[in-house]
Amino acid sequence: MIDKINGLLSEIENLKASKVEDIEALRIKYLSKKGEISTLMNDFRNVAADQKREVGMKLNELKEKAQNQINLLKESLENSQEGDQSIDLTRTAAPIVLGTRHPISIVRKEICDIFRRLGFSIAEGPEIEDDWHVFSSLNFAEDHPARDMQDTFFIARSPEIVLRTHTSSVQTRVMEKQEPPIRIICPGRVYRNEAISYRAHCFFHQVEALYIDKNVSFADLKQALLFVAKELFGAETKIRLRPSYFPFTEPSAEMDISCNICGGKGCPFCKHTGWVEILGCGMVDPNVLENCGIDSKVYTGYALGMGIERITNLKYRVKDLRMFSENDIRFLDQFESAY
Ligand SMILES: [Zn+2]
């Protein structure tokens, strides 16, 4: 009988089961009322009295072991089933959440693409600039208010190094190096020492365009402006030009577009005028051309510049300029773009 018990013990140690039914079969085989262990229990009464103690202990050990082993098999089967359920290979894959482009980036790219279709190429330059490229070469008088501490962030005084206040400095750098024809667009970040509010920030983004060649006229500028306005705000968009002043252009103008919110009828956004200002432009002042080594008797050119934030506000009606630099996901998530 001891041999039989030992045989069963080693059998039980090596039990394996991959299904619930297998485990149930094992339970019936060993532990049910007619199972092998119960049969041995029944035979126990025939064991000689002097062996009862030893056989009894062995039998109890066997019963306990069988019970434990079957419980273990059940547990490991349940665990592995749980694992299987968490991977459902037939399920549709969860979409990967992509970030969105910043609204400023979307509009900057849109503007650059429009100009690219007109044959312009992108030019970039440093944000930390010297006085010559930001002011002097562009015909700013020594006492021009834009040079004042109020507007410009100065990094060094002598020689004067500043954070550029406009991207016109890139135009200067290109004109100094390149022979006309020049047809460039300069997108970039600019800095002005202004109090931060919902409509002003100490940095913002500009796009400027410059076209220099023989016989470039104001008519060419106006045609380009109309094309850009229609591409940006729709085919119904009208433009109007108002005389203005900039040190680096002569004549200079500011361009309004028919209000894209009310369609020109008048609304609070356009202050009931039906028009909104979007950019400044003009014919490049001959002094600027000469400063950059371009013969102003042979070449003429036009330049225009706009704030990207301004255009973005018009397209998306963002009321507070500060939203653009606060990195609030709830704001940024709203801008989806094919770019
Ligand atoms: Zn309006």
Tab-separated table of N, CA, C and O and ligand atoms in Angstrom, residues 259 262 266-267 270, ligand 1:
chain	number	residue	atom	x	y	z
A	259	CYS	N	-13.907	92.999	-44.905
A	259	CYS	CA	-14.007	92.191	-43.680
A	259	CYS	C	-14.533	90.795	-44.011
A	259	CYS	O	-15.617	90.650	-44.579
A	262	CYS	N	-18.010	89.794	-41.806
A	262	CYS	CA	-19.348	90.280	-42.177
A	262	CYS	C	-19.494	90.417	-43.690
A	262	CYS	O	-20.562	90.799	-44.188
A	266	GLY	N	-20.282	95.364	-42.368
A	266	GLY	CA	-20.019	96.086	-41.118
A	266	GLY	C	-20.350	95.220	-39.909
A	266	GLY	O	-21.459	94.688	-39.819
A	267	CYS	N	-19.386	95.068	-39.016
A	267	CYS	CA	-19.603	94.267	-37.804
A	267	CYS	C	-18.660	94.794	-36.719
A	267	CYS	O	-17.791	95.623	-37.006
A	270	CYS	N	-14.821	94.672	-37.580
A	270	CYS	CA	-14.228	95.677	-38.483
A	270	CYS	C	-14.634	97.085	-38.053
A	270	CYS	O	-14.512	98.035	-38.816
B	1	ZN	ZN	-16.952	93.154	-40.433
